[in-house]
Structures are given as structure tokens and as C-alpha cells.
Coordinates of C-alpha atoms in Angstrom, one line a residue:
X1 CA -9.5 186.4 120.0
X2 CA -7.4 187.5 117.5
X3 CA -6.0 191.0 116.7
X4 CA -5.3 192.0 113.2
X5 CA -2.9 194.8 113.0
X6 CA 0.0 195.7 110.8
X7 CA 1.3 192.7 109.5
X8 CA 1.2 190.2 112.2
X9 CA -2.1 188.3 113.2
X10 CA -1.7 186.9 116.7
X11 CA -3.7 185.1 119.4
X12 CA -4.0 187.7 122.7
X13 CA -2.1 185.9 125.4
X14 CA -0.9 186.4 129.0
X15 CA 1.8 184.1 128.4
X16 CA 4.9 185.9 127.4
X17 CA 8.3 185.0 126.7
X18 CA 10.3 183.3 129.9
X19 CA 13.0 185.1 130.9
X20 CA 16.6 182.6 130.7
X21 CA 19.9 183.1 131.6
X22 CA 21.4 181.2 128.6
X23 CA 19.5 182.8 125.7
X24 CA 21.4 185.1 124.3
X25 CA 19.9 188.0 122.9
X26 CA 21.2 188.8 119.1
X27 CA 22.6 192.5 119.1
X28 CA 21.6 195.2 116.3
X29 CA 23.3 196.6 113.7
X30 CA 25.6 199.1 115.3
X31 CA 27.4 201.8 112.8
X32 CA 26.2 200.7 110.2
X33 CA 28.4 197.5 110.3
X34 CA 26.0 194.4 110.5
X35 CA 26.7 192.6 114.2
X36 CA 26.2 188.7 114.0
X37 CA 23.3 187.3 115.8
X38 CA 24.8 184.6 118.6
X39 CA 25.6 181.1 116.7
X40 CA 26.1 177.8 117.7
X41 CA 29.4 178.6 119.0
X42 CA 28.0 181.2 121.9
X43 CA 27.6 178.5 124.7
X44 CA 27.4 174.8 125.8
X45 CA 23.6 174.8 125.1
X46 CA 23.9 175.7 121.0
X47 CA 27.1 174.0 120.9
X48 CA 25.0 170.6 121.3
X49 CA 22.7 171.4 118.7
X50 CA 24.8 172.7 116.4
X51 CA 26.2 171.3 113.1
X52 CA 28.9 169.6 113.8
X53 CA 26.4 166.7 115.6
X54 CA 24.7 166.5 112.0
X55 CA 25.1 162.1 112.4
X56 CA 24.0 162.1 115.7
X57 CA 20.8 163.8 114.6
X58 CA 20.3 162.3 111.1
X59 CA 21.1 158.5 113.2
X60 CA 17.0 159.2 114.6
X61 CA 15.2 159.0 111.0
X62 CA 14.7 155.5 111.3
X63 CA 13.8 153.2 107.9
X64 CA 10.1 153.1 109.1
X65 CA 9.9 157.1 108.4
X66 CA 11.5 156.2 105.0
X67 CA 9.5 153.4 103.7
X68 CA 6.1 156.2 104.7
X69 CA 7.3 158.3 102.0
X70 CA 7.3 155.2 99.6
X71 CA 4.6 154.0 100.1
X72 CA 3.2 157.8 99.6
X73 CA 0.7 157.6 96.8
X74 CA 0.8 160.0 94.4
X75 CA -2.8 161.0 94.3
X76 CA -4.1 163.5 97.2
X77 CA -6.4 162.2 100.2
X78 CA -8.1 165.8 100.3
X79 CA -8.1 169.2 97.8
X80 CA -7.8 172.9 99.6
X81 CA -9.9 175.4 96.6
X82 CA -10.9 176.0 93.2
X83 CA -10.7 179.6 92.1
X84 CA -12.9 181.9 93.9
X85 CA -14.7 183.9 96.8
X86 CA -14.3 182.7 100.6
X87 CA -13.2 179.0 101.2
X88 CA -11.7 179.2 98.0
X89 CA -8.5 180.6 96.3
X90 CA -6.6 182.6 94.1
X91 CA -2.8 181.9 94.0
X92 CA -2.0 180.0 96.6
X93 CA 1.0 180.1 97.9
X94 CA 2.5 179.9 101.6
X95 CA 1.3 177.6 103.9
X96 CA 1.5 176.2 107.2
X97 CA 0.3 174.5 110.3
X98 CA -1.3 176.2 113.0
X99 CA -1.0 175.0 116.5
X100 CA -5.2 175.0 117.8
X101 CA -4.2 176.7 121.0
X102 CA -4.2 179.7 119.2
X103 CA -8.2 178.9 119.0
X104 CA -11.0 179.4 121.3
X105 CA -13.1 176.7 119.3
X106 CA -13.1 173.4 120.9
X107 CA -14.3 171.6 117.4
X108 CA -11.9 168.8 116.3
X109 CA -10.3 170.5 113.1
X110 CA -7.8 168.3 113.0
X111 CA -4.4 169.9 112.2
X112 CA -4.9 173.6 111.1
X113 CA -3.5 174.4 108.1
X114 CA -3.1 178.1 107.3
X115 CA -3.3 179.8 103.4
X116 CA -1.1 182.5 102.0
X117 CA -4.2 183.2 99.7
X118 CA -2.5 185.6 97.4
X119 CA -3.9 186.8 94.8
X120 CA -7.2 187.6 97.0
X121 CA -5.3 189.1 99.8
X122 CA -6.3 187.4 102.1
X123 CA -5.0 184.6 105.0
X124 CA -7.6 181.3 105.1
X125 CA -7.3 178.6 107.9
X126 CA -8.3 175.0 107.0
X127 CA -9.0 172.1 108.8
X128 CA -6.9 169.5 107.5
X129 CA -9.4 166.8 108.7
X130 CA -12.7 167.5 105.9
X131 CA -11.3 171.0 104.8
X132 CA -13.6 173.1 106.1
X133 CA -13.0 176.6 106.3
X134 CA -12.6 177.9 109.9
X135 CA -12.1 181.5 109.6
X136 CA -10.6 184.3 107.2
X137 CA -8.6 187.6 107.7
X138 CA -7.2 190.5 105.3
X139 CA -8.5 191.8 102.8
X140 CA -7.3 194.5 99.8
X141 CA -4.9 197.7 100.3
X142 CA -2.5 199.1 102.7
X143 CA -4.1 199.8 105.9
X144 CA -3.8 197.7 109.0
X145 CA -4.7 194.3 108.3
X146 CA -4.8 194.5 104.9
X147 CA -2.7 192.9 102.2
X148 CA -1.2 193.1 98.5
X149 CA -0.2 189.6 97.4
X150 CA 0.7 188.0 100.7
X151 CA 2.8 185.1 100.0
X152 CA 4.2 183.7 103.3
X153 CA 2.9 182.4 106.5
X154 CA 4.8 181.7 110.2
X155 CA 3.9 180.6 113.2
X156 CA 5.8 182.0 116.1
X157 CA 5.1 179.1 118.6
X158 CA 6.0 180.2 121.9
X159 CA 4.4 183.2 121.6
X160 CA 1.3 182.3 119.4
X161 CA 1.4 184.5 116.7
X162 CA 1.3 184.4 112.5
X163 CA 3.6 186.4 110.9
X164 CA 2.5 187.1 107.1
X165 CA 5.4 188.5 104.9
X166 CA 2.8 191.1 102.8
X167 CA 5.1 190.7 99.2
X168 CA 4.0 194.2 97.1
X169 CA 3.1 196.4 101.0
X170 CA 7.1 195.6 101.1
X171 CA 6.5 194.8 104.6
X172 CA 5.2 192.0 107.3
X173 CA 5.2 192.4 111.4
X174 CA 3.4 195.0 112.7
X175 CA 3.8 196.9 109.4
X176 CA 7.4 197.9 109.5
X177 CA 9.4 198.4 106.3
X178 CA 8.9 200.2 102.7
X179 CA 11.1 199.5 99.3
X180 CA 13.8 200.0 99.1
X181 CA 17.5 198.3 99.3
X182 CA 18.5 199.6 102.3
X183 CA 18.3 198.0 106.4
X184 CA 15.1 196.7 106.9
X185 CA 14.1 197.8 103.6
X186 CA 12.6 195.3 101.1
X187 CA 12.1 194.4 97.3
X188 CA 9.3 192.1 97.2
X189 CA 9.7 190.0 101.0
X190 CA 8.5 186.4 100.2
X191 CA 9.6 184.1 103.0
X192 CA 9.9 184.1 106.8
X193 CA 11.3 182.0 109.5
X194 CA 12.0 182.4 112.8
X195 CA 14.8 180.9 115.5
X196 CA 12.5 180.9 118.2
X197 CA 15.6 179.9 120.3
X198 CA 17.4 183.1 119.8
X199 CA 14.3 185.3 118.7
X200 CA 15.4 186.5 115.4
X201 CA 13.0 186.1 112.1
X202 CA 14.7 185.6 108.9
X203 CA 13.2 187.3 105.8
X204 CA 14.1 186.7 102.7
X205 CA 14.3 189.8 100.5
X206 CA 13.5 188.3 97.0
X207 CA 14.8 190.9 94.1
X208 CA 17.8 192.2 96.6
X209 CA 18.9 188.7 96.8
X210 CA 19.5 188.7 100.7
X211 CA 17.8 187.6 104.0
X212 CA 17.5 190.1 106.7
X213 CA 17.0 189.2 110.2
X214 CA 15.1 191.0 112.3
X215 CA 14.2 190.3 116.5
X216 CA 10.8 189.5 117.3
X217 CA 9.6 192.8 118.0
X218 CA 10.8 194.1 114.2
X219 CA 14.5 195.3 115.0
X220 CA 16.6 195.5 112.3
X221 CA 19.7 193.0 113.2
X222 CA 22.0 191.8 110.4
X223 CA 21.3 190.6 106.7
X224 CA 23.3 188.4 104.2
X225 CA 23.6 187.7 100.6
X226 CA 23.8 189.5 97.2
X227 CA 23.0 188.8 93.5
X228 CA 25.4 186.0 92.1
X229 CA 25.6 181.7 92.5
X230 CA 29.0 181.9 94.6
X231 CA 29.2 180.8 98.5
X232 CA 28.1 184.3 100.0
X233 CA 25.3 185.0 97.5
X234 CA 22.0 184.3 96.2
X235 CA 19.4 184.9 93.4
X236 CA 16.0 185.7 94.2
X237 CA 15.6 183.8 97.2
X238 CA 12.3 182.7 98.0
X239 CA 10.9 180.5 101.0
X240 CA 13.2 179.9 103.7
X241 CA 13.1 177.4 106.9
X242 CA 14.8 176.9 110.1
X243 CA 16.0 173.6 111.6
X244 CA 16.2 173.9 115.1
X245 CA 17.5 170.6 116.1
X246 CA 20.5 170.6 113.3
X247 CA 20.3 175.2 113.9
X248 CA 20.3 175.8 110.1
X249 CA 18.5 178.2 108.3
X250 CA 17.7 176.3 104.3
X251 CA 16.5 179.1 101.5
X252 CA 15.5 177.7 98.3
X253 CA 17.5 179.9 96.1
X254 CA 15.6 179.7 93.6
X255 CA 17.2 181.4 90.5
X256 CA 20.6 179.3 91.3
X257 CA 18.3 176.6 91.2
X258 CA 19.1 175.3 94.9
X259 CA 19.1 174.9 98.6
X260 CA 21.4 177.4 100.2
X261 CA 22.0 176.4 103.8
X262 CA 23.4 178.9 106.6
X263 CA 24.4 178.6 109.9
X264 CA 22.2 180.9 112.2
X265 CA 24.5 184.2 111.8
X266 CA 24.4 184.0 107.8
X267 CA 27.5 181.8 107.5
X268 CA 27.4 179.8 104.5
X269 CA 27.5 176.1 105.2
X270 CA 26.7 174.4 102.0
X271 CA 24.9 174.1 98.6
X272 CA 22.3 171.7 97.6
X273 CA 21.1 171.3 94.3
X274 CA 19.5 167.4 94.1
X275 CA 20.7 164.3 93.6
X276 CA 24.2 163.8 91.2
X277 CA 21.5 162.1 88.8
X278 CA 20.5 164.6 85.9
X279 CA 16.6 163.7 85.9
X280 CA 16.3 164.4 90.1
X281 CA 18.1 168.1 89.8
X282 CA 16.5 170.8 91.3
X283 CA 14.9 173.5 89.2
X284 CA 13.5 176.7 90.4
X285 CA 12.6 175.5 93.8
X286 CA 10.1 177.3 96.2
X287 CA 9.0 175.7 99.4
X288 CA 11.3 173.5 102.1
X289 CA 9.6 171.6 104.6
X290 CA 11.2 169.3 107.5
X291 CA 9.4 166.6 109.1
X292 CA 9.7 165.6 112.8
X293 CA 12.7 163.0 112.0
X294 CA 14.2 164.7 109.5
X295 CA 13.1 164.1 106.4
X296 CA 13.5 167.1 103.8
X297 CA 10.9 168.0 101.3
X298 CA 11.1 170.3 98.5
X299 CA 9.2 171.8 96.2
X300 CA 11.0 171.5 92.8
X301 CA 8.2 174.2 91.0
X302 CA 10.3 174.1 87.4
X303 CA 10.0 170.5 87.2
X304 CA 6.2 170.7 88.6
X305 CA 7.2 168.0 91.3
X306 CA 7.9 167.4 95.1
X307 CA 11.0 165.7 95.7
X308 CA 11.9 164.3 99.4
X309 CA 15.3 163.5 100.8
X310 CA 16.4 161.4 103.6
X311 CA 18.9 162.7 105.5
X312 CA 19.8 159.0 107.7
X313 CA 23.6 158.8 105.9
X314 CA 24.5 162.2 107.0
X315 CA 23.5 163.0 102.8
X316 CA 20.4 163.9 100.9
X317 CA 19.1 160.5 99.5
X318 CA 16.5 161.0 97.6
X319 CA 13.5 158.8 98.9
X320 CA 10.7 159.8 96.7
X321 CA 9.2 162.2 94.0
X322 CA 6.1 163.2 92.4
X323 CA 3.8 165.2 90.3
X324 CA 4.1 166.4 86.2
X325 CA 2.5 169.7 85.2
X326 CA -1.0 169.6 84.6
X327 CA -4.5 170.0 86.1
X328 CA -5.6 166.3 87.4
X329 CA -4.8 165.3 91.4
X330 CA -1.4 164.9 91.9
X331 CA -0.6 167.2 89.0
X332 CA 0.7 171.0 89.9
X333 CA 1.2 174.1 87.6
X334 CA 3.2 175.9 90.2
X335 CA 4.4 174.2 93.2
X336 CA 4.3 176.5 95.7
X337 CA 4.6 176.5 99.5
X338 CA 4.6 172.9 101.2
X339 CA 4.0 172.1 105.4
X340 CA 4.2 168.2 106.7
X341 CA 0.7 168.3 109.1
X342 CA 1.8 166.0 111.8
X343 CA -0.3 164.5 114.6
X344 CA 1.4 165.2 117.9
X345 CA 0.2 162.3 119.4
X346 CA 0.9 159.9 116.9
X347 CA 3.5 160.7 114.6
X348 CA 2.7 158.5 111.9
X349 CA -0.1 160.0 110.8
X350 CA 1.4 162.7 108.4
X351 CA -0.4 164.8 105.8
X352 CA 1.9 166.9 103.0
X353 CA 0.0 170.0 102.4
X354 CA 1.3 171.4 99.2
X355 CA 0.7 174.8 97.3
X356 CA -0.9 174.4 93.8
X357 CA -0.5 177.9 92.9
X358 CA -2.2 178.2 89.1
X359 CA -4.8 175.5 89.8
X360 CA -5.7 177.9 92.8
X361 CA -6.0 174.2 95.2
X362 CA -4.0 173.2 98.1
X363 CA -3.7 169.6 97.7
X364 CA -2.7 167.5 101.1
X365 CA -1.1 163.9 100.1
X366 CA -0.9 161.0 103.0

């Protein structure tokens, strides 16, 4: 069953989170001076996992997972929507995959791929085998379980929840936060993801330029970034997503027209803005995606394209990229929120779900 309160929808469960002697819980801001969350550098179990291992990672995306994204073909196996009442859609723009325990059902959905269905307020889940719709939740206004313009979707896996970032309510998780530019105070949120490690959530905070970070239960914690393109800032960030193998936190930066990529406590650790060559720059990008091995997927909405980077050398080589601007398959006016739907039990079977956001479609390439 599922309870629809606030801003969170989330499976009821008996399972809560274990209790561990080397996860560190992230302090709050104390003073008014933001505290940093714990980083890689807190103990022996981050320290393995944290950046500095980047080539040992990268040195598991094999050429195999490389030459799938070539032979990629351009046209979509399946198409999300058309503009309209349930089933369909109106804005698309987050998405994501939904583990099925979250279900009761035992019908074979496939993957579940969940809809930030915008414009009609509303959170549709598809299955990502035929596209049938499976359920529907939120509707109109500011009460509990309602929405105005949701834009983002989570999962929370450990603890089977969806967190919904509810863009013009100015709020998300059980309903906590109003406008405003102060602590836990938004303009406009727009993306969310979570360290489930550490058990912070990562908001970014589009028209203040930041990301705040909050703990699972909606603490305030710390927040990072202000309106510029140096090192430290950002311009109306917009989807975010956490690595937890290499424990960095990308944010498509949109207005600088890059990836920003932070270490978990809002350190900056570098800039990505495409490849060196002028045609395969990124412009105005919106959603990040990471497959199993590691292979980054962007999309670059100003160029109405999806662009995806190995990261094997220890670089971002650019592997493949499609779409143009228009209304046929494969086309996109508005690349919006993208998810790689991977089979757990076989890993080669991969579906890109990607956001069309003005041809109200989610179309899922494989």
C-alpha cells in the first residue's frame, strides 16, 4: 500500500534502516555556520570508495558496455504519452526506475519506470515492458498529496520510498519548506538525490543557484553554491545525481552550460562541459544518468540531443549521440529527465528512458 502524504509517496514497510557502527551520521547546521556532512575522508570504508580510486573504478566498463551504446539505434523500441488525461502526459519531465518491491502486484511489469508528469500534477508509473499504465497519484493544489508542477522523482532504496521535488509548492518530503532564500527554503526545487550511504538528500535549489542537503527525515544540514560560472558556484541548477561507487554528487548546471561535480560535502571537484570538439559541447543540460558500469548519459536539451560518455580512460569519451529537434521518434523538443532501466538479472538488457517534455512522450531507446 502506499501512503500519499506531504511530499513523499512511500511503500509502508517494517523494514527500517539498520543500525551500523561505521555510518556516520551528517551533523546540522549549528549557529548558523553550515557543518559538512561526513566525506570520503571520515573512515577506511569511504576512503575506498572515494575519488581518488577513480581508475580502479572506470578499469570495470569493459568495451562490450561501449560498443551497446553504438550499436544504440536512434529510433525508440517503445513511446511513454501523447498529451492528455490518465496514461498520458503533459510536460514530462523527471523520471526514474522503480524497484517492484515497492508493489503488492505480482504482474511482470518489467522495469517500473516512474513520471514526473508535470504540467498535470500528477506522478504516473509505467511498465517499461508494453507501457501500460500501473497506477497514478497527485493531483492539483497544495494540500497533502497534491502537486504544482512536480518536476523530479527519487527512489530511496533502502527504505522504499519516492521522493517528488513539488517545483512551484517550493517544497518535497513530507511537505517541509516555503520560498524563500533562506535554510531549507527554496526558489523553484527541481532535482533530488540521495547518498543513501550517509542518509543525506541533495536538492538542488534552481533560481538560488545552490543545493541544499537535507537527512532523510527533512533536516536541514548544509547547502553550497551561488549565482556565477566560477569553482564554488552555479546557475540555475537543475537535475542532480549521486555516484555511489566513485561518491560524487554530478548537477547539470545548466545555465553554465555544464556538469558541476562535488565531492559529497559540496567540495568542488571538477567541471564538465563536453568533449574539446565544438559540435559535442554541452548546452543547457537537464538530466544525468549512470549506468551500472559507468557509462554517463546526459541530456544536452539546447542541442535537443542525448550525448553518452565513457568513462574507461579515467576521461569523458564521448561514445555516442542522438536526436535533432523535432516531433518524429528519436526527435525531442525538450530533453528532459533521462533513467537507464536495467535488468538486474541480466545486465545487458538496458532500456534509456528519456523525457520528451514539449511532445508530452517519454520515449525509451534500447
Amino acid at each position: 500500500m502506499f501512503k500519499f502524504g506531504g511530499r513523499i509517496q512511500c511503500r509502508s514497510s517494517s523494514h527500517g534502516r539498520p543500525a551500523s557502527s561505521q555510518t556516520r551520521r551528517p551533523s546540522i547546521e549549528q549557529g548558523g555556520q553550515p557543518i559538512p556532512v561526513p566525506s570520503r575522508f571520515d573512515n577506511s570504508e569511504n576512503r575506498k570508495h572515494s575519488i581518488v580510486n577513480k581508475k580502479e573504478i572506470n578499469e570495470n566498463i569493459n568495451e562490450e558496455e561501449e560498443d551497446f551504446y553504438k550499436r544504440l539505434r536512434p529510433r525508440p523500441k517503445l513511446v511513454l504519452g501523447g498529451r492528455g488525461a490518465l496514461g498520458l502526459l503533459n510536460w514530462p519531465r523527471g523520471v526514474c526506475a522503480v524497484p517492484r518491491e515497492l508493489f503488492e502486484e505480482e504482474d511482470d511489469f518489467g522495469t517500473i519506470l516512474a513520471v514526473a508528469d508535470s504540467s498535470n500534477h500528477r506522478i504516473q508509473l509505467f511498465s517499461s515492458n508494453d507501457g501500460l499504465l500501473i497506477r497514478s497519484f497527485g493531483s492539483f493544489g497544495k494540500e497533502d498529496g497534491q502537486f504544482d508542477g512536480c518536476c523530479s522523482v527519487c527512489v530511496h532504496h533502502e527504505r522504499k520510498e519516492i521522493f517528488v521535488a513539488d517545483r512551484y509548492n517550493h517544497s518535497f518530503i513530507r511537505k517541509f519548506g516555503i520560498r524563500g532564500s533562506g535554510p531549507a527554503e527554496f526558489q523553484h526545487c527541481w532535482g533530488i538525490a540521495i547518498d543513501e550511504h550517509l542518509g543525506v538528500v541533495y536538492v538542488a535549489d534552481k533560481d538560488n543557484h545552490r543545493v541544499q542537503m537535507f537527512n532523510e527525515d527533512g533536516t536541514f544540514l548544509s547547502r553550497f553554491g551561488s549565482v556565477g560560472d566560477g569553482q564554488r558556484q552555479l546557475n540555475h541548477p537543475l537535475y542532480l545525481m549521486f555516484d555511489s561507487n566513485q561518491r560524487l554528487l554530478y548537477v547539470s548546471d545548466s545555465a553554465n552550460n555544464r556538469l558541476s561535480i562535488y565531492s559529497p560535502d559540496g567540495i568542488p571537484v571538477f567541471q564538465f562541459q563536453g568533449s574539446e570538439n565544438d559540435s559535442e559541447q554541452l548546452k543547457l543540460p537537464r538530466g544525468i544518468a549512470l549506468d551500472k558500469k559507468g557509462c554517463l548519459l546526459v541530456a544536452d536539451s539546447g542541442n535537443s540531443r542525448v550525448q553518452i560518455y565513457s568513462t574507461h580512460s579515467g576521461g569523458h569519451k564521448i561514445i555516442k549521440k542522438f536526436g535533432s529537434w523535432g516531433p518524429s521518434p528519436g526527435q525531442f523538443k525538450g530533453v528532459e529527465g533521462i533513467c537507464c532501466l536495467q535488468n538486474d538479472e541480466n545486465n545487458e538488457e538496458i532500456l534509456l528512458a528519456i523525457a520528451d517534455r514539449e511532445n508530452n512522450r517519454v520515449q525509451l531507446f534500447g
